[in-house]
Amino acid sequence: MSYVISTSYGNDSMALALWAHEQGLEDVTCVYIDTGWAASSWPLRVNKCEDMLKELGINVARIHSGGMAEMVLDRKGFPSNQHQFCTAFLKGIPFLDWIEDFDPVRSAMVMIGKRRAESEDRKDIPEFIFNSEYHGGRTLWHPLYMHTKTERNVILNKYGVEILSHRSDECHPCVNANRPDFLRLTPGEIERVNDLEVEIARPMFRPKRFGAMGIHGVVAWAKDGRKRGSIEDEEHACAGFFGCGL
Ligand code: SF4
């Protein structure tokens, strides 16, 4: 049996990779998908995590998706928290293409670091999903499904992995970004969004949701604006089957 961990090198997926090592699982491959939209600082985290895993005997692989900017220009629209087509285009389809080559006989088990304690949306996730349609009919395993944040952090601390105060920055900003995420955007990352907004003449974030038009307005709201419900959540949850942000 081989194992493929869908990894964004956030807290949960890195803890899962280390958990797999501690369990003595063999033939484990961690796969990172480059969305072309990561934070400028994120490659450093990815490199560090990959180096540590390789030292532990875990294989690592990278997939290059078409990229957020290309997808937005092609569709002349941004994904949103309601129409989250990015998960399929940037993660799901590239992952499926890759794993069909990597595991043509479909004997690998796919692992994702989702935990029930993460959010209300995930409170019922099962340990296993058999014949997962989003993983080419392979079995999907969530071994950390009962882990609390504290238990997860024990694993990360044991290996000296920095515990992030936010979700993975594999996409930055994510369509599900919250106030702390907007406040962490660098000027260059803000301009990257602004350039795309100008190019397609549409804002990335719905004006109604934030009471602001365009990324500069949203960042201004993040600095000064009033509270806006669930956008304030410290750890927002991304929907979908691809383990975004973990
Ligand atoms: S991390 Fe966010 S922006 Fe990136 S694919 Fe997932 S939901 Fe979309």
PDB file of C-alpha atoms and ligand atoms in Angstrom:
ATOM      1  CA  MET A   1       0.000   0.000   0.000  1.00  0.00           C
ATOM      2  CA  SER A   2       1.289   3.484  -0.831  1.00  0.00           C
ATOM      3  CA  TYR A   3       0.004   6.729   0.639  1.00  0.00           C
ATOM      4  CA  VAL A   4      -0.383  10.138  -0.991  1.00  0.00           C
ATOM      5  CA  ILE A   5      -0.847  13.124   1.304  1.00  0.00           C
ATOM      6  CA  SER A   6      -2.399  16.199  -0.260  1.00  0.00           C
ATOM      7  CA  THR A   7      -0.270  18.836   1.411  1.00  0.00           C
ATOM      8  CA  SER A   8      -0.412  22.627   1.453  1.00  0.00           C
ATOM      9  CA  TYR A   9       2.157  22.810   4.293  1.00  0.00           C
ATOM     10  CA  GLY A  10      -0.223  24.581   6.623  1.00  0.00           C
ATOM     11  CA  ASN A  11      -0.421  23.326  10.212  1.00  0.00           C
ATOM     12  CA  ASP A  12      -2.775  20.411   9.596  1.00  0.00           C
ATOM     13  CA  SER A  13      -1.183  18.861   6.532  1.00  0.00           C
ATOM     14  CA  MET A  14       2.325  19.165   7.962  1.00  0.00           C
ATOM     15  CA  ALA A  15       1.145  17.551  11.198  1.00  0.00           C
ATOM     16  CA  LEU A  16      -0.415  14.764   9.143  1.00  0.00           C
ATOM     17  CA  ALA A  17       2.844  14.101   7.280  1.00  0.00           C
ATOM     18  CA  LEU A  18       4.714  13.881  10.594  1.00  0.00           C
ATOM     19  CA  TRP A  19       1.984  11.674  12.070  1.00  0.00           C
ATOM     20  CA  ALA A  20       2.408   9.306   9.109  1.00  0.00           C
ATOM     21  CA  HIS A  21       6.122   9.154   9.849  1.00  0.00           C
ATOM     22  CA  GLU A  22       5.463   8.421  13.533  1.00  0.00           C
ATOM     23  CA  GLN A  23       3.082   5.614  12.618  1.00  0.00           C
ATOM     24  CA  GLY A  24       5.796   4.021  10.504  1.00  0.00           C
ATOM     25  CA  LEU A  25       3.771   4.219   7.287  1.00  0.00           C
ATOM     26  CA  GLU A  26       5.935   3.356   4.310  1.00  0.00           C
ATOM     27  CA  ASP A  27       5.896   4.650   0.762  1.00  0.00           C
ATOM     28  CA  VAL A  28       4.409   8.030   1.659  1.00  0.00           C
ATOM     29  CA  THR A  29       4.418  10.920  -0.842  1.00  0.00           C
ATOM     30  CA  CYS A  30       3.449  14.477   0.083  1.00  0.00           C
ATOM     31  CA  VAL A  31       2.124  16.421  -2.869  1.00  0.00           C
ATOM     32  CA  TYR A  32       2.043  20.220  -2.949  1.00  0.00           C
ATOM     33  CA  ILE A  33       0.094  22.069  -5.633  1.00  0.00           C
ATOM     34  CA  ASP A  34       1.543  25.383  -6.769  1.00  0.00           C
ATOM     35  CA  THR A  35      -1.519  27.544  -7.423  1.00  0.00           C
ATOM     36  CA  GLY A  36       0.559  30.438  -8.749  1.00  0.00           C
ATOM     37  CA  TRP A  37      -1.131  32.563  -6.088  1.00  0.00           C
ATOM     38  CA  ALA A  38       0.817  31.798  -2.922  1.00  0.00           C
ATOM     39  CA  ALA A  39       2.089  34.466  -0.553  1.00  0.00           C
ATOM     40  CA  SER A  40       5.504  35.725  -1.552  1.00  0.00           C
ATOM     41  CA  SER A  41       6.923  34.271   1.666  1.00  0.00           C
ATOM     42  CA  TRP A  42       5.260  30.870   1.236  1.00  0.00           C
ATOM     43  CA  PRO A  43       7.913  29.100  -0.893  1.00  0.00           C
ATOM     44  CA  LEU A  44      10.294  29.395   2.072  1.00  0.00           C
ATOM     45  CA  ARG A  45       7.870  27.436   4.280  1.00  0.00           C
ATOM     46  CA  VAL A  46       7.301  24.866   1.529  1.00  0.00           C
ATOM     47  CA  ASN A  47      11.045  24.362   1.027  1.00  0.00           C
ATOM     48  CA  LYS A  48      11.676  23.991   4.760  1.00  0.00           C
ATOM     49  CA  CYS A  49       8.854  21.479   5.212  1.00  0.00           C
ATOM     50  CA  GLU A  50       9.891  19.477   2.170  1.00  0.00           C
ATOM     51  CA  ASP A  51      13.502  19.330   3.368  1.00  0.00           C
ATOM     52  CA  MET A  52      12.395  18.056   6.778  1.00  0.00           C
ATOM     53  CA  LEU A  53      10.139  15.395   5.283  1.00  0.00           C
ATOM     54  CA  LYS A  54      12.823  14.196   2.875  1.00  0.00           C
ATOM     55  CA  GLU A  55      15.191  13.813   5.842  1.00  0.00           C
ATOM     56  CA  LEU A  56      12.553  11.600   7.465  1.00  0.00           C
ATOM     57  CA  GLY A  57      12.296   9.410   4.377  1.00  0.00           C
ATOM     58  CA  ILE A  58       9.033  10.841   3.038  1.00  0.00           C
ATOM     59  CA  ASN A  59       8.819  11.532  -0.694  1.00  0.00           C
ATOM     60  CA  VAL A  60       7.739  14.956  -1.863  1.00  0.00           C
ATOM     61  CA  ALA A  61       6.286  16.097  -5.170  1.00  0.00           C
ATOM     62  CA  ARG A  62       5.013  19.327  -6.641  1.00  0.00           C
ATOM     63  CA  ILE A  63       2.276  19.926  -9.159  1.00  0.00           C
ATOM     64  CA  HIS A  64       1.976  23.141 -11.140  1.00  0.00           C
ATOM     65  CA  SER A  65      -1.617  24.141 -11.805  1.00  0.00           C
ATOM     66  CA  GLY A  66      -2.673  26.547 -14.519  1.00  0.00           C
ATOM     67  CA  GLY A  67      -2.480  29.391 -11.995  1.00  0.00           C
ATOM     68  CA  MET A  68      -5.030  31.730 -10.425  1.00  0.00           C
ATOM     69  CA  ALA A  69      -4.320  34.702 -12.712  1.00  0.00           C
ATOM     70  CA  GLU A  70      -4.655  32.615 -15.886  1.00  0.00           C
ATOM     71  CA  MET A  71      -7.897  31.092 -14.598  1.00  0.00           C
ATOM     72  CA  VAL A  72      -9.377  34.498 -13.739  1.00  0.00           C
ATOM     73  CA  LEU A  73      -8.401  36.006 -17.103  1.00  0.00           C
ATOM     74  CA  ASP A  74      -9.726  32.988 -18.946  1.00  0.00           C
ATOM     75  CA  ARG A  75     -13.076  33.046 -17.140  1.00  0.00           C
ATOM     76  CA  LYS A  76     -13.195  36.842 -16.898  1.00  0.00           C
ATOM     77  CA  GLY A  77     -14.201  36.499 -13.272  1.00  0.00           C
ATOM     78  CA  PHE A  78     -12.877  35.679  -9.845  1.00  0.00           C
ATOM     79  CA  PRO A  79     -13.990  32.689  -7.837  1.00  0.00           C
ATOM     80  CA  SER A  80     -15.884  33.628  -4.687  1.00  0.00           C
ATOM     81  CA  ASN A  81     -16.786  32.042  -1.408  1.00  0.00           C
ATOM     82  CA  GLN A  82     -20.104  31.110  -3.059  1.00  0.00           C
ATOM     83  CA  HIS A  83     -18.715  30.009  -6.440  1.00  0.00           C
ATOM     84  CA  GLN A  84     -15.497  28.365  -5.413  1.00  0.00           C
ATOM     85  CA  PHE A  85     -14.493  26.964  -8.803  1.00  0.00           C
ATOM     86  CA  CYS A  86     -10.847  27.609  -7.917  1.00  0.00           C
ATOM     87  CA  THR A  87     -10.721  24.452  -5.798  1.00  0.00           C
ATOM     88  CA  ALA A  88     -11.442  22.315  -8.843  1.00  0.00           C
ATOM     89  CA  PHE A  89      -9.288  24.248 -11.355  1.00  0.00           C
ATOM     90  CA  LEU A  90      -6.294  24.972  -9.152  1.00  0.00           C
ATOM     91  CA  LYS A  91      -6.290  21.862  -6.996  1.00  0.00           C
ATOM     92  CA  GLY A  92      -8.749  19.084  -7.793  1.00  0.00           C
ATOM     93  CA  ILE A  93      -8.136  18.607 -11.520  1.00  0.00           C
ATOM     94  CA  PRO A  94      -4.316  19.013 -11.371  1.00  0.00           C
ATOM     95  CA  PHE A  95      -4.211  16.551  -8.462  1.00  0.00           C
ATOM     96  CA  LEU A  96      -6.318  13.996 -10.323  1.00  0.00           C
ATOM     97  CA  ASP A  97      -4.201  14.341 -13.479  1.00  0.00           C
ATOM     98  CA  TRP A  98      -1.053  13.831 -11.438  1.00  0.00           C
ATOM     99  CA  ILE A  99      -2.241  10.864  -9.412  1.00  0.00           C
ATOM    100  CA  GLU A 100      -3.569   9.042 -12.494  1.00  0.00           C
ATOM    101  CA  ASP A 101       0.033   8.998 -13.769  1.00  0.00           C
ATOM    102  CA  PHE A 102       1.579   8.326 -10.388  1.00  0.00           C
ATOM    103  CA  ASP A 103      -0.811   5.541  -9.403  1.00  0.00           C
ATOM    104  CA  PRO A 104      -2.377   4.135 -12.587  1.00  0.00           C
ATOM    105  CA  VAL A 105      -3.642   0.983 -10.847  1.00  0.00           C
ATOM    106  CA  ARG A 106      -5.426   3.104  -8.226  1.00  0.00           C
ATOM    107  CA  SER A 107      -4.036   1.251  -5.254  1.00  0.00           C
ATOM    108  CA  ALA A 108      -2.783   4.297  -3.324  1.00  0.00           C
ATOM    109  CA  MET A 109      -4.671   5.709  -0.390  1.00  0.00           C
ATOM    110  CA  VAL A 110      -5.110   9.492  -0.351  1.00  0.00           C
ATOM    111  CA  MET A 111      -4.743  11.266   3.002  1.00  0.00           C
ATOM    112  CA  ILE A 112      -5.904  14.771   3.963  1.00  0.00           C
ATOM    113  CA  GLY A 113      -5.397  16.523   7.301  1.00  0.00           C
ATOM    114  CA  LYS A 114      -8.991  17.578   7.986  1.00  0.00           C
ATOM    115  CA  ARG A 115     -10.089  17.633  11.600  1.00  0.00           C
ATOM    116  CA  ARG A 116     -13.612  17.724  13.025  1.00  0.00           C
ATOM    117  CA  ALA A 117     -12.595  20.375  15.544  1.00  0.00           C
ATOM    118  CA  GLU A 118     -11.551  22.758  12.770  1.00  0.00           C
ATOM    119  CA  SER A 119     -14.969  24.236  12.110  1.00  0.00           C
ATOM    120  CA  GLU A 120     -18.712  23.692  12.236  1.00  0.00           C
ATOM    121  CA  ASP A 121     -18.633  22.626   8.571  1.00  0.00           C
ATOM    122  CA  ARG A 122     -16.237  19.806   9.364  1.00  0.00           C
ATOM    123  CA  LYS A 123     -17.757  18.559  12.584  1.00  0.00           C
ATOM    124  CA  ASP A 124     -19.047  15.354  10.942  1.00  0.00           C
ATOM    125  CA  ILE A 125     -16.202  14.409   8.604  1.00  0.00           C
ATOM    126  CA  PRO A 126     -15.670  10.646   8.603  1.00  0.00           C
ATOM    127  CA  GLU A 127     -12.357   8.889   9.043  1.00  0.00           C
ATOM    128  CA  PHE A 128     -12.659   7.213   5.627  1.00  0.00           C
ATOM    129  CA  ILE A 129     -14.435   7.931   2.365  1.00  0.00           C
ATOM    130  CA  PHE A 130     -14.345   4.861   0.172  1.00  0.00           C
ATOM    131  CA  ASN A 131     -14.358   5.129  -3.603  1.00  0.00           C
ATOM    132  CA  SER A 132     -13.945   8.912  -3.439  1.00  0.00           C
ATOM    133  CA  GLU A 133     -15.076  10.405  -6.748  1.00  0.00           C
ATOM    134  CA  TYR A 134     -12.757  13.394  -6.278  1.00  0.00           C
ATOM    135  CA  HIS A 135      -9.759  11.098  -5.918  1.00  0.00           C
ATOM    136  CA  GLY A 136     -10.279   8.794  -8.870  1.00  0.00           C
ATOM    137  CA  GLY A 137     -12.161   6.184  -6.858  1.00  0.00           C
ATOM    138  CA  ARG A 138      -9.367   5.751  -4.337  1.00  0.00           C
ATOM    139  CA  THR A 139      -9.946   5.593  -0.602  1.00  0.00           C
ATOM    140  CA  LEU A 140      -9.666   8.943   1.169  1.00  0.00           C
ATOM    141  CA  TRP A 141      -8.404   8.809   4.758  1.00  0.00           C
ATOM    142  CA  HIS A 142      -8.599  11.580   7.366  1.00  0.00           C
ATOM    143  CA  PRO A 143      -6.442  10.073  10.125  1.00  0.00           C
ATOM    144  CA  LEU A 144      -6.462  13.241  12.254  1.00  0.00           C
ATOM    145  CA  TYR A 145     -10.233  13.590  12.144  1.00  0.00           C
ATOM    146  CA  MET A 146     -10.516  13.388  15.953  1.00  0.00           C
ATOM    147  CA  HIS A 147      -7.406  15.440  16.755  1.00  0.00           C
ATOM    148  CA  THR A 148      -7.845  18.685  18.646  1.00  0.00           C
ATOM    149  CA  LYS A 149      -5.755  21.722  17.823  1.00  0.00           C
ATOM    150  CA  THR A 150      -3.669  21.019  20.943  1.00  0.00           C
ATOM    151  CA  GLU A 151      -2.970  17.435  19.883  1.00  0.00           C
ATOM    152  CA  ARG A 152      -1.997  18.614  16.415  1.00  0.00           C
ATOM    153  CA  ASN A 153       0.327  21.215  17.864  1.00  0.00           C
ATOM    154  CA  VAL A 154       2.038  18.602  20.031  1.00  0.00           C
ATOM    155  CA  ILE A 155       3.131  16.852  16.818  1.00  0.00           C
ATOM    156  CA  LEU A 156       4.381  20.085  15.222  1.00  0.00           C
ATOM    157  CA  ASN A 157       6.224  21.142  18.370  1.00  0.00           C
ATOM    158  CA  LYS A 158       7.951  17.786  18.649  1.00  0.00           C
ATOM    159  CA  TYR A 159       9.611  18.393  15.271  1.00  0.00           C
ATOM    160  CA  GLY A 160      10.189  22.107  15.756  1.00  0.00           C
ATOM    161  CA  VAL A 161       7.788  23.122  12.982  1.00  0.00           C
ATOM    162  CA  GLU A 162       6.588  26.715  13.258  1.00  0.00           C
ATOM    163  CA  ILE A 163       2.898  26.800  14.178  1.00  0.00           C
ATOM    164  CA  LEU A 164       1.138  29.333  11.998  1.00  0.00           C
ATOM    165  CA  SER A 165      -1.539  31.655  13.371  1.00  0.00           C
ATOM    166  CA  HIS A 166      -3.370  31.364  10.053  1.00  0.00           C
ATOM    167  CA  ARG A 167      -4.215  28.795   7.431  1.00  0.00           C
ATOM    168  CA  SER A 168      -1.852  27.845   4.617  1.00  0.00           C
ATOM    169  CA  ASP A 169      -0.874  30.730   2.358  1.00  0.00           C
ATOM    170  CA  GLU A 170      -0.962  28.517  -0.757  1.00  0.00           C
ATOM    171  CA  CYS A 171      -3.399  31.148  -2.108  1.00  0.00           C
ATOM    172  CA  HIS A 172      -3.016  34.647  -0.730  1.00  0.00           C
ATOM    173  CA  PRO A 173      -5.510  36.071  -0.616  1.00  0.00           C
ATOM    174  CA  CYS A 174      -7.822  33.058  -0.643  1.00  0.00           C
ATOM    175  CA  VAL A 175     -11.413  33.727  -1.689  1.00  0.00           C
ATOM    176  CA  ASN A 176     -12.309  32.908   1.921  1.00  0.00           C
ATOM    177  CA  ALA A 177      -9.848  35.404   3.398  1.00  0.00           C
ATOM    178  CA  ASN A 178     -10.768  37.016   6.699  1.00  0.00           C
ATOM    179  CA  ARG A 179      -9.683  40.260   8.324  1.00  0.00           C
ATOM    180  CA  PRO A 180      -6.339  38.968   9.687  1.00  0.00           C
ATOM    181  CA  ASP A 181      -5.541  37.548   6.229  1.00  0.00           C
ATOM    182  CA  PHE A 182      -6.134  40.917   4.547  1.00  0.00           C
ATOM    183  CA  LEU A 183      -3.961  42.602   7.133  1.00  0.00           C
ATOM    184  CA  ARG A 184      -1.073  40.266   6.267  1.00  0.00           C
ATOM    185  CA  LEU A 185      -1.115  41.097   2.535  1.00  0.00           C
ATOM    186  CA  THR A 186       2.078  42.779   1.357  1.00  0.00           C
ATOM    187  CA  PRO A 187       1.887  45.809  -0.972  1.00  0.00           C
ATOM    188  CA  GLY A 188       2.992  43.552  -3.836  1.00  0.00           C
ATOM    189  CA  GLU A 189       0.240  41.015  -3.106  1.00  0.00           C
ATOM    190  CA  ILE A 190      -2.357  43.809  -2.978  1.00  0.00           C
ATOM    191  CA  GLU A 191      -1.157  45.118  -6.321  1.00  0.00           C
ATOM    192  CA  ARG A 192      -1.319  41.625  -7.817  1.00  0.00           C
ATOM    193  CA  VAL A 193      -5.038  41.508  -6.986  1.00  0.00           C
ATOM    194  CA  ASN A 194      -5.564  45.096  -8.097  1.00  0.00           C
ATOM    195  CA  ASP A 195      -3.934  44.448 -11.488  1.00  0.00           C
ATOM    196  CA  LEU A 196      -6.293  41.557 -12.138  1.00  0.00           C
ATOM    197  CA  GLU A 197      -9.303  43.555 -10.962  1.00  0.00           C
ATOM    198  CA  VAL A 198      -8.382  46.349 -13.389  1.00  0.00           C
ATOM    199  CA  GLU A 199      -7.743  43.889 -16.207  1.00  0.00           C
ATOM    200  CA  ILE A 200     -11.172  42.244 -16.005  1.00  0.00           C
ATOM    201  CA  ALA A 201     -12.968  45.275 -14.521  1.00  0.00           C
ATOM    202  CA  ARG A 202     -14.349  43.261 -11.608  1.00  0.00           C
ATOM    203  CA  PRO A 203     -13.482  43.144  -7.911  1.00  0.00           C
ATOM    204  CA  MET A 204     -12.151  39.934  -6.359  1.00  0.00           C
ATOM    205  CA  PHE A 205     -14.304  40.315  -3.245  1.00  0.00           C
ATOM    206  CA  ARG A 206     -18.015  41.053  -3.435  1.00  0.00           C
ATOM    207  CA  PRO A 207     -18.642  44.704  -2.489  1.00  0.00           C
ATOM    208  CA  LYS A 208     -21.795  43.724  -0.566  1.00  0.00           C
ATOM    209  CA  ARG A 209     -19.896  41.314   1.613  1.00  0.00           C
ATOM    210  CA  PHE A 210     -17.259  43.801   2.693  1.00  0.00           C
ATOM    211  CA  GLY A 211     -18.960  47.129   2.110  1.00  0.00           C
ATOM    212  CA  ALA A 212     -15.975  48.047  -0.032  1.00  0.00           C
ATOM    213  CA  MET A 213     -15.124  48.091  -3.732  1.00  0.00           C
ATOM    214  CA  GLY A 214     -11.840  46.542  -4.887  1.00  0.00           C
ATOM    215  CA  ILE A 215      -8.910  45.158  -2.958  1.00  0.00           C
ATOM    216  CA  HIS A 216      -7.739  48.571  -1.774  1.00  0.00           C
ATOM    217  CA  GLY A 217     -11.187  49.186  -0.296  1.00  0.00           C
ATOM    218  CA  VAL A 218     -11.232  45.751   1.334  1.00  0.00           C
ATOM    219  CA  VAL A 219      -7.824  46.311   2.903  1.00  0.00           C
ATOM    220  CA  ALA A 220      -9.001  49.708   4.159  1.00  0.00           C
ATOM    221  CA  TRP A 221     -12.030  47.984   5.695  1.00  0.00           C
ATOM    222  CA  ALA A 222      -9.740  45.385   7.311  1.00  0.00           C
ATOM    223  CA  LYS A 223      -7.746  48.186   8.930  1.00  0.00           C
ATOM    224  CA  ASP A 224     -10.600  50.380  10.052  1.00  0.00           C
ATOM    225  CA  GLY A 225     -13.976  48.853   9.254  1.00  0.00           C
ATOM    226  CA  ARG A 226     -16.729  47.580  11.476  1.00  0.00           C
ATOM    227  CA  LYS A 227     -17.318  43.906  12.201  1.00  0.00           C
ATOM    228  CA  ARG A 228     -18.846  41.810   9.406  1.00  0.00           C
ATOM    229  CA  GLY A 229     -19.989  38.474  10.825  1.00  0.00           C
ATOM    230  CA  SER A 230     -18.228  35.277   9.835  1.00  0.00           C
ATOM    231  CA  ILE A 231     -15.505  37.153   7.936  1.00  0.00           C
ATOM    232  CA  GLU A 232     -14.060  37.840  11.361  1.00  0.00           C
ATOM    233  CA  ASP A 233     -13.429  34.159  12.122  1.00  0.00           C
ATOM    234  CA  GLU A 234      -9.885  33.547  13.219  1.00  0.00           C
ATOM    235  CA  GLU A 235      -9.619  30.317  11.248  1.00  0.00           C
ATOM    236  CA  HIS A 236     -11.930  30.346   8.245  1.00  0.00           C
ATOM    237  CA  ALA A 237     -12.758  27.021   6.640  1.00  0.00           C
ATOM    238  CA  CYS A 238     -12.503  26.432   2.904  1.00  0.00           C
ATOM    239  CA  ALA A 239     -15.198  24.246   1.480  1.00  0.00           C
ATOM    240  CA  GLY A 240     -14.555  21.366  -0.867  1.00  0.00           C
ATOM    241  CA  PHE A 241     -12.765  18.068  -0.937  1.00  0.00           C
ATOM    242  CA  PHE A 242      -9.253  19.239  -1.674  1.00  0.00           C
ATOM    243  CA  GLY A 243      -8.011  20.254   1.730  1.00  0.00           C
ATOM    244  CA  CYS A 244      -7.513  23.934   0.897  1.00  0.00           C
ATOM    245  CA  GLY A 245      -5.662  25.850   3.565  1.00  0.00           C
ATOM    246  CA  LEU A 246      -4.781  22.836   5.710  1.00  0.00           C
TER     247      LEU A 246
HETATM  248  S1  SF4 B   1      -7.012  28.072  -1.109  1.00  0.00           S
HETATM  249 FE1  SF4 B   1      -8.793  29.436  -1.403  1.00  0.00          FE
HETATM  250  S2  SF4 B   1      -8.417  30.550  -3.330  1.00  0.00           S
HETATM  251 FE2  SF4 B   1      -7.023  28.757  -3.280  1.00  0.00          FE
HETATM  252  S3  SF4 B   1      -8.115  27.141  -4.367  1.00  0.00           S
HETATM  253 FE3  SF4 B   1      -8.605  26.887  -2.199  1.00  0.00          FE
HETATM  254  S4  SF4 B   1     -10.513  28.057  -1.868  1.00  0.00           S
HETATM  255 FE4  SF4 B   1      -9.626  28.716  -3.834  1.00  0.00          FE
END
